[in-house]
JSON list of C-alpha atoms and ligand atoms in Angstrom, two decimals:
[
{"chain": "A", "resi": 96, "resn": "UNK", "atom": "CA", "xyz": [-178.99, -50.23, 237.38]},
{"chain": "A", "resi": 97, "resn": "UNK", "atom": "CA", "xyz": [-182.08, -50.18, 235.01]},
{"chain": "A", "resi": 98, "resn": "UNK", "atom": "CA", "xyz": [-182.62, -48.21, 232.00]},
{"chain": "A", "resi": 99, "resn": "UNK", "atom": "CA", "xyz": [-186.00, -48.86, 230.88]},
{"chain": "A", "resi": 100, "resn": "UNK", "atom": "CA", "xyz": [-188.36, -47.45, 231.83]},
{"chain": "A", "resi": 101, "resn": "UNK", "atom": "CA", "xyz": [-187.19, -44.02, 232.28]},
{"chain": "A", "resi": 102, "resn": "UNK", "atom": "CA", "xyz": [-187.73, -42.49, 235.56]},
{"chain": "A", "resi": 103, "resn": "UNK", "atom": "CA", "xyz": [-191.36, -40.93, 235.65]},
{"chain": "A", "resi": 104, "resn": "UNK", "atom": "CA", "xyz": [-190.77, -39.09, 238.78]},
{"chain": "A", "resi": 105, "resn": "UNK", "atom": "CA", "xyz": [-189.19, -35.72, 238.83]},
{"chain": "A", "resi": 106, "resn": "UNK", "atom": "CA", "xyz": [-185.42, -36.11, 238.91]},
{"chain": "A", "resi": 107, "resn": "UNK", "atom": "CA", "xyz": [-182.55, -34.23, 237.67]},
{"chain": "A", "resi": 108, "resn": "UNK", "atom": "CA", "xyz": [-180.66, -37.28, 236.30]},
{"chain": "A", "resi": 109, "resn": "UNK", "atom": "CA", "xyz": [-181.39, -40.14, 233.92]},
{"chain": "A", "resi": 110, "resn": "UNK", "atom": "CA", "xyz": [-178.58, -42.24, 235.40]},
{"chain": "A", "resi": 111, "resn": "UNK", "atom": "CA", "xyz": [-176.12, -42.05, 238.09]},
{"chain": "A", "resi": 112, "resn": "UNK", "atom": "CA", "xyz": [-172.52, -43.24, 237.67]},
{"chain": "A", "resi": 113, "resn": "UNK", "atom": "CA", "xyz": [-169.91, -43.80, 240.19]},
{"chain": "A", "resi": 114, "resn": "UNK", "atom": "CA", "xyz": [-166.19, -42.96, 239.45]},
{"chain": "A", "resi": 115, "resn": "UNK", "atom": "CA", "xyz": [-163.38, -43.67, 241.49]},
{"chain": "A", "resi": 116, "resn": "UNK", "atom": "CA", "xyz": [-160.06, -41.69, 241.72]},
{"chain": "A", "resi": 117, "resn": "UNK", "atom": "CA", "xyz": [-157.00, -43.71, 242.78]},
{"chain": "A", "resi": 118, "resn": "UNK", "atom": "CA", "xyz": [-153.08, -43.29, 242.57]},
{"chain": "A", "resi": 119, "resn": "UNK", "atom": "CA", "xyz": [-150.40, -42.25, 244.93]},
{"chain": "A", "resi": 120, "resn": "UNK", "atom": "CA", "xyz": [-150.52, -39.31, 247.50]},
{"chain": "A", "resi": 121, "resn": "UNK", "atom": "CA", "xyz": [-149.98, -35.76, 245.80]},
{"chain": "A", "resi": 122, "resn": "UNK", "atom": "CA", "xyz": [-150.33, -37.04, 242.05]},
{"chain": "A", "resi": 123, "resn": "UNK", "atom": "CA", "xyz": [-153.31, -34.57, 242.07]},
{"chain": "A", "resi": 124, "resn": "UNK", "atom": "CA", "xyz": [-156.22, -36.69, 242.40]},
{"chain": "A", "resi": 125, "resn": "UNK", "atom": "CA", "xyz": [-158.35, -34.01, 244.42]},
{"chain": "A", "resi": 126, "resn": "UNK", "atom": "CA", "xyz": [-156.91, -31.40, 242.07]},
{"chain": "A", "resi": 127, "resn": "UNK", "atom": "CA", "xyz": [-158.40, -33.22, 239.05]},
{"chain": "A", "resi": 128, "resn": "UNK", "atom": "CA", "xyz": [-161.83, -33.69, 240.65]},
{"chain": "A", "resi": 129, "resn": "UNK", "atom": "CA", "xyz": [-161.94, -30.08, 241.77]},
{"chain": "A", "resi": 130, "resn": "UNK", "atom": "CA", "xyz": [-161.04, -28.92, 238.38]},
{"chain": "A", "resi": 131, "resn": "UNK", "atom": "CA", "xyz": [-163.96, -31.02, 236.81]},
{"chain": "A", "resi": 132, "resn": "UNK", "atom": "CA", "xyz": [-166.57, -30.31, 239.52]},
{"chain": "A", "resi": 133, "resn": "UNK", "atom": "CA", "xyz": [-165.84, -26.60, 239.90]},
{"chain": "A", "resi": 134, "resn": "UNK", "atom": "CA", "xyz": [-164.02, -25.65, 236.50]},
{"chain": "A", "resi": 135, "resn": "UNK", "atom": "CA", "xyz": [-161.26, -24.19, 238.48]},
{"chain": "A", "resi": 136, "resn": "UNK", "atom": "CA", "xyz": [-157.70, -24.91, 239.86]},
{"chain": "A", "resi": 137, "resn": "UNK", "atom": "CA", "xyz": [-156.98, -24.32, 243.53]},
{"chain": "A", "resi": 138, "resn": "UNK", "atom": "CA", "xyz": [-154.16, -24.64, 245.73]},
{"chain": "A", "resi": 139, "resn": "UNK", "atom": "CA", "xyz": [-156.60, -24.65, 248.66]},
{"chain": "A", "resi": 140, "resn": "UNK", "atom": "CA", "xyz": [-157.57, -28.11, 248.81]},
{"chain": "A", "resi": 141, "resn": "UNK", "atom": "CA", "xyz": [-156.42, -29.78, 251.92]},
{"chain": "A", "resi": 142, "resn": "UNK", "atom": "CA", "xyz": [-154.86, -33.34, 251.81]},
{"chain": "A", "resi": 143, "resn": "UNK", "atom": "CA", "xyz": [-157.75, -35.44, 251.58]},
{"chain": "A", "resi": 144, "resn": "UNK", "atom": "CA", "xyz": [-158.36, -37.55, 254.85]},
{"chain": "A", "resi": 145, "resn": "UNK", "atom": "CA", "xyz": [-160.85, -40.32, 254.12]},
{"chain": "A", "resi": 146, "resn": "UNK", "atom": "CA", "xyz": [-163.01, -40.09, 251.18]},
{"chain": "A", "resi": 147, "resn": "UNK", "atom": "CA", "xyz": [-164.79, -37.12, 249.74]},
{"chain": "A", "resi": 148, "resn": "UNK", "atom": "CA", "xyz": [-167.73, -37.67, 247.35]},
{"chain": "A", "resi": 149, "resn": "UNK", "atom": "CA", "xyz": [-168.66, -35.03, 244.80]},
{"chain": "A", "resi": 150, "resn": "UNK", "atom": "CA", "xyz": [-171.44, -34.99, 242.28]},
{"chain": "A", "resi": 151, "resn": "UNK", "atom": "CA", "xyz": [-171.27, -33.43, 238.91]},
{"chain": "A", "resi": 152, "resn": "UNK", "atom": "CA", "xyz": [-174.03, -33.23, 236.12]},
{"chain": "A", "resi": 153, "resn": "UNK", "atom": "CA", "xyz": [-173.16, -33.85, 232.61]},
{"chain": "A", "resi": 154, "resn": "UNK", "atom": "CA", "xyz": [-175.02, -34.34, 229.29]},
{"chain": "A", "resi": 155, "resn": "UNK", "atom": "CA", "xyz": [-174.07, -37.27, 227.22]},
{"chain": "A", "resi": 156, "resn": "UNK", "atom": "CA", "xyz": [-176.05, -38.26, 224.07]},
{"chain": "A", "resi": 157, "resn": "UNK", "atom": "CA", "xyz": [-178.69, -35.83, 225.46]},
{"chain": "A", "resi": 158, "resn": "UNK", "atom": "CA", "xyz": [-179.00, -37.81, 228.68]},
{"chain": "A", "resi": 159, "resn": "UNK", "atom": "CA", "xyz": [-178.64, -36.04, 231.96]},
{"chain": "A", "resi": 160, "resn": "UNK", "atom": "CA", "xyz": [-175.71, -38.15, 233.59]},
{"chain": "A", "resi": 161, "resn": "UNK", "atom": "CA", "xyz": [-175.13, -37.74, 237.39]},
{"chain": "A", "resi": 162, "resn": "UNK", "atom": "CA", "xyz": [-171.15, -38.56, 238.27]},
{"chain": "A", "resi": 163, "resn": "UNK", "atom": "CA", "xyz": [-170.48, -39.40, 241.66]},
{"chain": "A", "resi": 164, "resn": "UNK", "atom": "CA", "xyz": [-166.71, -39.14, 242.02]},
{"chain": "A", "resi": 165, "resn": "UNK", "atom": "CA", "xyz": [-165.23, -40.66, 245.17]},
{"chain": "A", "resi": 166, "resn": "UNK", "atom": "CA", "xyz": [-161.91, -38.85, 245.83]},
{"chain": "A", "resi": 167, "resn": "UNK", "atom": "CA", "xyz": [-159.81, -40.71, 248.31]},
{"chain": "A", "resi": 168, "resn": "UNK", "atom": "CA", "xyz": [-156.88, -39.86, 250.56]},
{"chain": "A", "resi": 169, "resn": "UNK", "atom": "CA", "xyz": [-154.78, -40.63, 253.34]},
{"chain": "A", "resi": 170, "resn": "UNK", "atom": "CA", "xyz": [-154.94, -44.34, 252.75]},
{"chain": "A", "resi": 171, "resn": "UNK", "atom": "CA", "xyz": [-152.79, -44.18, 249.64]},
{"chain": "A", "resi": 172, "resn": "UNK", "atom": "CA", "xyz": [-149.70, -45.45, 251.13]},
{"chain": "A", "resi": 173, "resn": "UNK", "atom": "CA", "xyz": [-151.44, -48.64, 252.19]},
{"chain": "A", "resi": 174, "resn": "UNK", "atom": "CA", "xyz": [-152.60, -49.24, 248.78]},
{"chain": "A", "resi": 175, "resn": "UNK", "atom": "CA", "xyz": [-155.51, -51.12, 250.09]},
{"chain": "A", "resi": 176, "resn": "UNK", "atom": "CA", "xyz": [-158.78, -49.26, 250.29]},
{"chain": "A", "resi": 177, "resn": "UNK", "atom": "CA", "xyz": [-161.65, -50.45, 251.90]},
{"chain": "A", "resi": 178, "resn": "UNK", "atom": "CA", "xyz": [-163.56, -52.61, 249.30]},
{"chain": "A", "resi": 179, "resn": "UNK", "atom": "CA", "xyz": [-166.83, -50.54, 249.80]},
{"chain": "A", "resi": 180, "resn": "UNK", "atom": "CA", "xyz": [-164.74, -47.69, 247.99]},
{"chain": "A", "resi": 181, "resn": "UNK", "atom": "CA", "xyz": [-164.38, -49.46, 244.81]},
{"chain": "A", "resi": 182, "resn": "UNK", "atom": "CA", "xyz": [-167.91, -51.35, 244.86]},
{"chain": "A", "resi": 183, "resn": "UNK", "atom": "CA", "xyz": [-169.99, -50.47, 241.87]},
{"chain": "A", "resi": 184, "resn": "UNK", "atom": "CA", "xyz": [-167.66, -48.13, 240.35]},
{"chain": "A", "resi": 185, "resn": "UNK", "atom": "CA", "xyz": [-168.19, -48.01, 236.51]},
{"chain": "A", "resi": 186, "resn": "UNK", "atom": "CA", "xyz": [-164.88, -46.24, 235.94]},
{"chain": "A", "resi": 187, "resn": "UNK", "atom": "CA", "xyz": [-161.64, -45.39, 237.48]},
{"chain": "A", "resi": 188, "resn": "UNK", "atom": "CA", "xyz": [-159.17, -42.59, 237.11]},
{"chain": "A", "resi": 189, "resn": "UNK", "atom": "CA", "xyz": [-155.68, -44.22, 237.79]},
{"chain": "A", "resi": 190, "resn": "UNK", "atom": "CA", "xyz": [-153.54, -41.09, 238.20]},
{"chain": "A", "resi": 191, "resn": "UNK", "atom": "CA", "xyz": [-149.77, -40.54, 238.20]},
{"chain": "A", "resi": 192, "resn": "UNK", "atom": "CA", "xyz": [-147.67, -37.47, 238.26]},
{"chain": "A", "resi": 193, "resn": "UNK", "atom": "CA", "xyz": [-145.47, -37.23, 235.06]},
{"chain": "A", "resi": 194, "resn": "UNK", "atom": "CA", "xyz": [-142.82, -35.55, 237.15]},
{"chain": "A", "resi": 195, "resn": "UNK", "atom": "CA", "xyz": [-142.94, -38.25, 239.89]},
{"chain": "A", "resi": 196, "resn": "UNK", "atom": "CA", "xyz": [-141.45, -41.63, 238.33]},
{"chain": "A", "resi": 197, "resn": "UNK", "atom": "CA", "xyz": [-142.54, -43.79, 241.34]},
{"chain": "A", "resi": 198, "resn": "UNK", "atom": "CA", "xyz": [-146.05, -42.78, 241.10]},
{"chain": "A", "resi": 199, "resn": "UNK", "atom": "CA", "xyz": [-145.93, -44.25, 237.59]},
{"chain": "A", "resi": 200, "resn": "UNK", "atom": "CA", "xyz": [-144.35, -47.49, 238.67]},
{"chain": "A", "resi": 201, "resn": "UNK", "atom": "CA", "xyz": [-146.99, -47.88, 241.12]},
{"chain": "A", "resi": 202, "resn": "UNK", "atom": "CA", "xyz": [-149.96, -47.83, 238.71]},
{"chain": "A", "resi": 203, "resn": "UNK", "atom": "CA", "xyz": [-150.18, -51.85, 237.93]},
{"chain": "A", "resi": 204, "resn": "UNK", "atom": "CA", "xyz": [-150.72, -51.95, 241.84]},
{"chain": "A", "resi": 205, "resn": "UNK", "atom": "CA", "xyz": [-153.57, -49.59, 241.65]},
{"chain": "A", "resi": 206, "resn": "UNK", "atom": "CA", "xyz": [-154.79, -51.36, 238.38]},
{"chain": "A", "resi": 207, "resn": "UNK", "atom": "CA", "xyz": [-155.02, -54.74, 240.33]},
{"chain": "A", "resi": 208, "resn": "UNK", "atom": "CA", "xyz": [-157.10, -53.16, 243.12]},
{"chain": "A", "resi": 209, "resn": "UNK", "atom": "CA", "xyz": [-159.53, -51.81, 240.60]},
{"chain": "A", "resi": 210, "resn": "UNK", "atom": "CA", "xyz": [-159.83, -55.11, 238.77]},
{"chain": "A", "resi": 211, "resn": "UNK", "atom": "CA", "xyz": [-160.02, -56.96, 241.81]},
{"chain": "A", "resi": 212, "resn": "UNK", "atom": "CA", "xyz": [-162.97, -54.66, 243.33]},
{"chain": "A", "resi": 213, "resn": "UNK", "atom": "CA", "xyz": [-164.62, -53.12, 240.61]},
{"chain": "A", "resi": 214, "resn": "UNK", "atom": "CA", "xyz": [-164.41, -55.57, 237.99]},
{"chain": "A", "resi": 215, "resn": "UNK", "atom": "CA", "xyz": [-165.31, -54.47, 234.42]},
{"chain": "A", "resi": 216, "resn": "UNK", "atom": "CA", "xyz": [-164.85, -50.93, 235.53]},
{"chain": "A", "resi": 217, "resn": "UNK", "atom": "CA", "xyz": [-163.41, -48.70, 232.64]},
{"chain": "A", "resi": 218, "resn": "UNK", "atom": "CA", "xyz": [-159.84, -47.48, 233.28]},
{"chain": "A", "resi": 219, "resn": "UNK", "atom": "CA", "xyz": [-158.47, -44.17, 232.27]},
{"chain": "A", "resi": 220, "resn": "UNK", "atom": "CA", "xyz": [-154.83, -43.92, 232.94]},
{"chain": "A", "resi": 221, "resn": "UNK", "atom": "CA", "xyz": [-154.22, -40.20, 233.70]},
{"chain": "A", "resi": 222, "resn": "UNK", "atom": "CA", "xyz": [-150.46, -38.87, 233.38]},
{"chain": "A", "resi": 223, "resn": "UNK", "atom": "CA", "xyz": [-151.19, -35.64, 235.53]},
{"chain": "A", "resi": 224, "resn": "UNK", "atom": "CA", "xyz": [-149.11, -32.29, 235.76]},
{"chain": "A", "resi": 225, "resn": "UNK", "atom": "CA", "xyz": [-148.12, -32.30, 232.16]},
{"chain": "A", "resi": 226, "resn": "UNK", "atom": "CA", "xyz": [-147.89, -28.38, 232.52]},
{"chain": "A", "resi": 227, "resn": "UNK", "atom": "CA", "xyz": [-144.66, -28.82, 234.45]},
{"chain": "A", "resi": 228, "resn": "UNK", "atom": "CA", "xyz": [-142.93, -29.90, 231.03]},
{"chain": "A", "resi": 229, "resn": "UNK", "atom": "CA", "xyz": [-139.44, -29.11, 232.28]},
{"chain": "A", "resi": 230, "resn": "UNK", "atom": "CA", "xyz": [-139.79, -31.33, 235.37]},
{"chain": "A", "resi": 231, "resn": "UNK", "atom": "CA", "xyz": [-141.38, -34.34, 233.26]},
{"chain": "A", "resi": 232, "resn": "UNK", "atom": "CA", "xyz": [-139.65, -37.90, 234.28]},
{"chain": "A", "resi": 233, "resn": "UNK", "atom": "CA", "xyz": [-142.48, -40.02, 232.40]},
{"chain": "A", "resi": 234, "resn": "UNK", "atom": "CA", "xyz": [-142.45, -39.85, 228.60]},
{"chain": "A", "resi": 235, "resn": "UNK", "atom": "CA", "xyz": [-145.87, -39.85, 226.66]},
{"chain": "A", "resi": 236, "resn": "UNK", "atom": "CA", "xyz": [-144.60, -43.00, 225.07]},
{"chain": "A", "resi": 237, "resn": "UNK", "atom": "CA", "xyz": [-144.07, -44.90, 228.51]},
{"chain": "A", "resi": 238, "resn": "UNK", "atom": "CA", "xyz": [-147.77, -43.44, 229.34]},
{"chain": "A", "resi": 239, "resn": "UNK", "atom": "CA", "xyz": [-149.19, -44.87, 226.29]},
{"chain": "A", "resi": 240, "resn": "UNK", "atom": "CA", "xyz": [-147.28, -48.32, 226.79]},
{"chain": "A", "resi": 241, "resn": "UNK", "atom": "CA", "xyz": [-148.78, -48.42, 230.31]},
{"chain": "A", "resi": 242, "resn": "UNK", "atom": "CA", "xyz": [-152.30, -47.73, 229.21]},
{"chain": "A", "resi": 243, "resn": "UNK", "atom": "CA", "xyz": [-151.98, -50.73, 226.68]},
{"chain": "A", "resi": 244, "resn": "UNK", "atom": "CA", "xyz": [-150.44, -52.99, 229.53]},
{"chain": "A", "resi": 245, "resn": "UNK", "atom": "CA", "xyz": [-153.17, -52.10, 231.92]},
{"chain": "A", "resi": 246, "resn": "UNK", "atom": "CA", "xyz": [-155.92, -52.34, 229.32]},
{"chain": "A", "resi": 247, "resn": "UNK", "atom": "CA", "xyz": [-157.15, -48.76, 229.97]},
{"chain": "A", "resi": 248, "resn": "UNK", "atom": "CA", "xyz": [-157.22, -45.60, 228.11]},
{"chain": "A", "resi": 249, "resn": "UNK", "atom": "CA", "xyz": [-154.25, -43.14, 228.46]},
{"chain": "A", "resi": 250, "resn": "UNK", "atom": "CA", "xyz": [-154.58, -39.49, 228.70]},
{"chain": "A", "resi": 251, "resn": "UNK", "atom": "CA", "xyz": [-152.14, -36.83, 229.63]},
{"chain": "A", "resi": 252, "resn": "UNK", "atom": "CA", "xyz": [-153.92, -34.22, 231.99]},
{"chain": "A", "resi": 253, "resn": "UNK", "atom": "CA", "xyz": [-153.24, -30.99, 233.78]},
{"chain": "A", "resi": 254, "resn": "UNK", "atom": "CA", "xyz": [-155.74, -30.03, 236.83]},
{"chain": "A", "resi": 255, "resn": "UNK", "atom": "CA", "xyz": [-153.85, -26.69, 236.55]},
{"chain": "A", "resi": 256, "resn": "UNK", "atom": "CA", "xyz": [-154.53, -25.60, 232.87]},
{"chain": "A", "resi": 257, "resn": "UNK", "atom": "CA", "xyz": [-157.53, -28.02, 232.64]},
{"chain": "A", "resi": 258, "resn": "UNK", "atom": "CA", "xyz": [-156.08, -30.23, 229.62]},
{"chain": "A", "resi": 259, "resn": "UNK", "atom": "CA", "xyz": [-157.98, -33.38, 229.23]},
{"chain": "A", "resi": 260, "resn": "UNK", "atom": "CA", "xyz": [-159.67, -33.30, 232.42]},
{"chain": "A", "resi": 261, "resn": "UNK", "atom": "CA", "xyz": [-163.25, -33.04, 230.91]},
{"chain": "A", "resi": 262, "resn": "UNK", "atom": "CA", "xyz": [-162.39, -35.46, 228.61]},
{"chain": "A", "resi": 263, "resn": "UNK", "atom": "CA", "xyz": [-161.11, -38.16, 231.48]},
{"chain": "A", "resi": 264, "resn": "UNK", "atom": "CA", "xyz": [-164.57, -37.75, 233.01]},
{"chain": "A", "resi": 265, "resn": "UNK", "atom": "CA", "xyz": [-166.79, -37.68, 229.96]},
{"chain": "A", "resi": 266, "resn": "UNK", "atom": "CA", "xyz": [-165.30, -40.77, 228.47]},
{"chain": "A", "resi": 267, "resn": "UNK", "atom": "CA", "xyz": [-166.28, -42.89, 231.52]},
{"chain": "A", "resi": 268, "resn": "UNK", "atom": "CA", "xyz": [-169.76, -41.21, 231.41]},
{"chain": "A", "resi": 269, "resn": "UNK", "atom": "CA", "xyz": [-169.96, -42.16, 227.72]},
{"chain": "A", "resi": 270, "resn": "UNK", "atom": "CA", "xyz": [-168.94, -45.86, 228.63]},
{"chain": "A", "resi": 271, "resn": "UNK", "atom": "CA", "xyz": [-171.38, -45.86, 231.45]},
{"chain": "A", "resi": 272, "resn": "UNK", "atom": "CA", "xyz": [-174.29, -44.93, 229.44]},
{"chain": "A", "resi": 273, "resn": "UNK", "atom": "CA", "xyz": [-173.37, -47.19, 226.70]},
{"chain": "A", "resi": 274, "resn": "UNK", "atom": "CA", "xyz": [-173.11, -50.21, 229.26]},
{"chain": "A", "resi": 275, "resn": "UNK", "atom": "CA", "xyz": [-176.48, -49.45, 230.76]},
{"chain": "A", "resi": 276, "resn": "UNK", "atom": "CA", "xyz": [-177.74, -49.43, 227.28]},
{"chain": "A", "resi": 277, "resn": "UNK", "atom": "CA", "xyz": [-176.30, -53.11, 226.75]},
{"chain": "A", "resi": 278, "resn": "UNK", "atom": "CA", "xyz": [-174.11, -51.48, 223.99]},
{"chain": "A", "resi": 279, "resn": "UNK", "atom": "CA", "xyz": [-170.71, -51.35, 225.63]},
{"chain": "A", "resi": 280, "resn": "UNK", "atom": "CA", "xyz": [-168.10, -52.94, 223.66]},
{"chain": "A", "resi": 281, "resn": "UNK", "atom": "CA", "xyz": [-165.47, -52.73, 226.36]},
{"chain": "B", "resi": 541, "resn": "LIG", "atom": "P1", "xyz": [-153.78, -35.97, 245.85]},
{"chain": "B", "resi": 541, "resn": "LIG", "atom": "O1", "xyz": [-155.36, -35.48, 246.13]},
{"chain": "B", "resi": 541, "resn": "LIG", "atom": "O2", "xyz": [-153.58, -36.86, 244.83]},
{"chain": "B", "resi": 541, "resn": "LIG", "atom": "O3", "xyz": [-153.02, -36.29, 247.11]},
{"chain": "B", "resi": 541, "resn": "LIG", "atom": "P2", "xyz": [-153.71, -33.10, 245.32]},
{"chain": "B", "resi": 541, "resn": "LIG", "atom": "O4", "xyz": [-153.28, -34.46, 245.21]},
{"chain": "B", "resi": 541, "resn": "LIG", "atom": "O5", "xyz": [-154.65, -32.64, 244.36]},
{"chain": "B", "resi": 541, "resn": "LIG", "atom": "O6", "xyz": [-153.83, -32.71, 246.56]},
{"chain": "B", "resi": 541, "resn": "LIG", "atom": "O7", "xyz": [-152.36, -32.27, 244.72]},
{"chain": "B", "resi": 541, "resn": "LIG", "atom": "C1", "xyz": [-151.06, -32.35, 245.25]},
{"chain": "B", "resi": 541, "resn": "LIG", "atom": "C2", "xyz": [-150.11, -31.06, 244.89]},
{"chain": "B", "resi": 541, "resn": "LIG", "atom": "O8", "xyz": [-150.07, -31.23, 243.28]},
{"chain": "B", "resi": 541, "resn": "LIG", "atom": "C3", "xyz": [-150.87, -29.83, 245.10]},
{"chain": "B", "resi": 541, "resn": "LIG", "atom": "O9", "xyz": [-149.80, -28.83, 245.28]},
{"chain": "B", "resi": 541, "resn": "LIG", "atom": "C4", "xyz": [-151.66, -29.53, 243.80]},
{"chain": "B", "resi": 541, "resn": "LIG", "atom": "O10", "xyz": [-151.78, -27.94, 243.69]},
{"chain": "B", "resi": 541, "resn": "LIG", "atom": "C5", "xyz": [-150.54, -29.87, 242.79]},
{"chain": "B", "resi": 541, "resn": "LIG", "atom": "N1", "xyz": [-151.09, -30.21, 241.53]},
{"chain": "B", "resi": 541, "resn": "LIG", "atom": "C6", "xyz": [-152.13, -31.06, 241.17]},
{"chain": "B", "resi": 541, "resn": "LIG", "atom": "N2", "xyz": [-152.40, -31.12, 239.88]},
{"chain": "B", "resi": 541, "resn": "LIG", "atom": "C7", "xyz": [-151.66, -30.47, 239.22]},
{"chain": "B", "resi": 541, "resn": "LIG", "atom": "C8", "xyz": [-151.45, -30.23, 237.91]},
{"chain": "B", "resi": 541, "resn": "LIG", "atom": "O11", "xyz": [-151.92, -30.44, 237.27]},
{"chain": "B", "resi": 541, "resn": "LIG", "atom": "N3", "xyz": [-150.18, -29.36, 237.76]},
{"chain": "B", "resi": 541, "resn": "LIG", "atom": "C9", "xyz": [-149.46, -28.64, 238.88]},
{"chain": "B", "resi": 541, "resn": "LIG", "atom": "N4", "xyz": [-148.40, -27.89, 238.39]},
{"chain": "B", "resi": 541, "resn": "LIG", "atom": "N5", "xyz": [-149.72, -28.89, 240.11]},
{"chain": "B", "resi": 541, "resn": "LIG", "atom": "C10", "xyz": [-150.84, -29.96, 240.20]},
{"chain": "B", "resi": 541, "resn": "LIG", "atom": "P3", "xyz": [-149.74, -27.87, 246.59]},
{"chain": "B", "resi": 541, "resn": "LIG", "atom": "O12", "xyz": [-148.35, -27.37, 246.46]},
{"chain": "B", "resi": 541, "resn": "LIG", "atom": "O13", "xyz": [-150.67, -27.24, 246.60]},
{"chain": "B", "resi": 541, "resn": "LIG", "atom": "O14", "xyz": [-149.57, -29.15, 247.91]},
{"chain": "B", "resi": 542, "resn": "LIG", "atom": "MG1", "xyz": [-156.53, -35.84, 247.66]}
]
């Protein structure tokens, strides 16, 4: 990726970043992506088969950042996605469901995949479905510990009520912008 010179040709973005969304089936990967891209929650999303790619334009530091979000599905149970899926990603959402302990326990496996195939990508650990407070089986402290263990930033999210969804993607956009400018400290 190059930053200087800025593109002179008419274009709607200054920079494009690839973000991948990984985690066990049904943790809310498609719902988080949909919430971020459309600003709404819908039960109408079909189980993802293969990879869907969504695009959203955000402004960070006055720059127009195009975020390409690769939402995967169907292959989750193999935990071994094709390398092309990870390649070139600047950041990854590693999603678990706070009401599903197994999805939390499986996070290190997802993290290893990201480290192996998208080396240097920023990892955002998302404990999703926090709106389901009375069904919770993973505590906030455990999530914080997992974030430290995996070298990622931990956030608790809800695709349903929108909590921290914008933050999760924006942190990656900021990181990507800093990295392209050679200022990343990560
Ligand atoms: P996936 O893409 O990781 O497989 P989905 O997961 O986004 O398809 O979501 C799986 C189910 O969890 C869906 O339920 C979806 O509506 C629900 N879900 C996703 N995020 C949240 C959330 O933050 N809160 C709550 N309460 N539910 C969520 P259905 O019943 O539609 O299959
Ligand atoms: Mg999906």
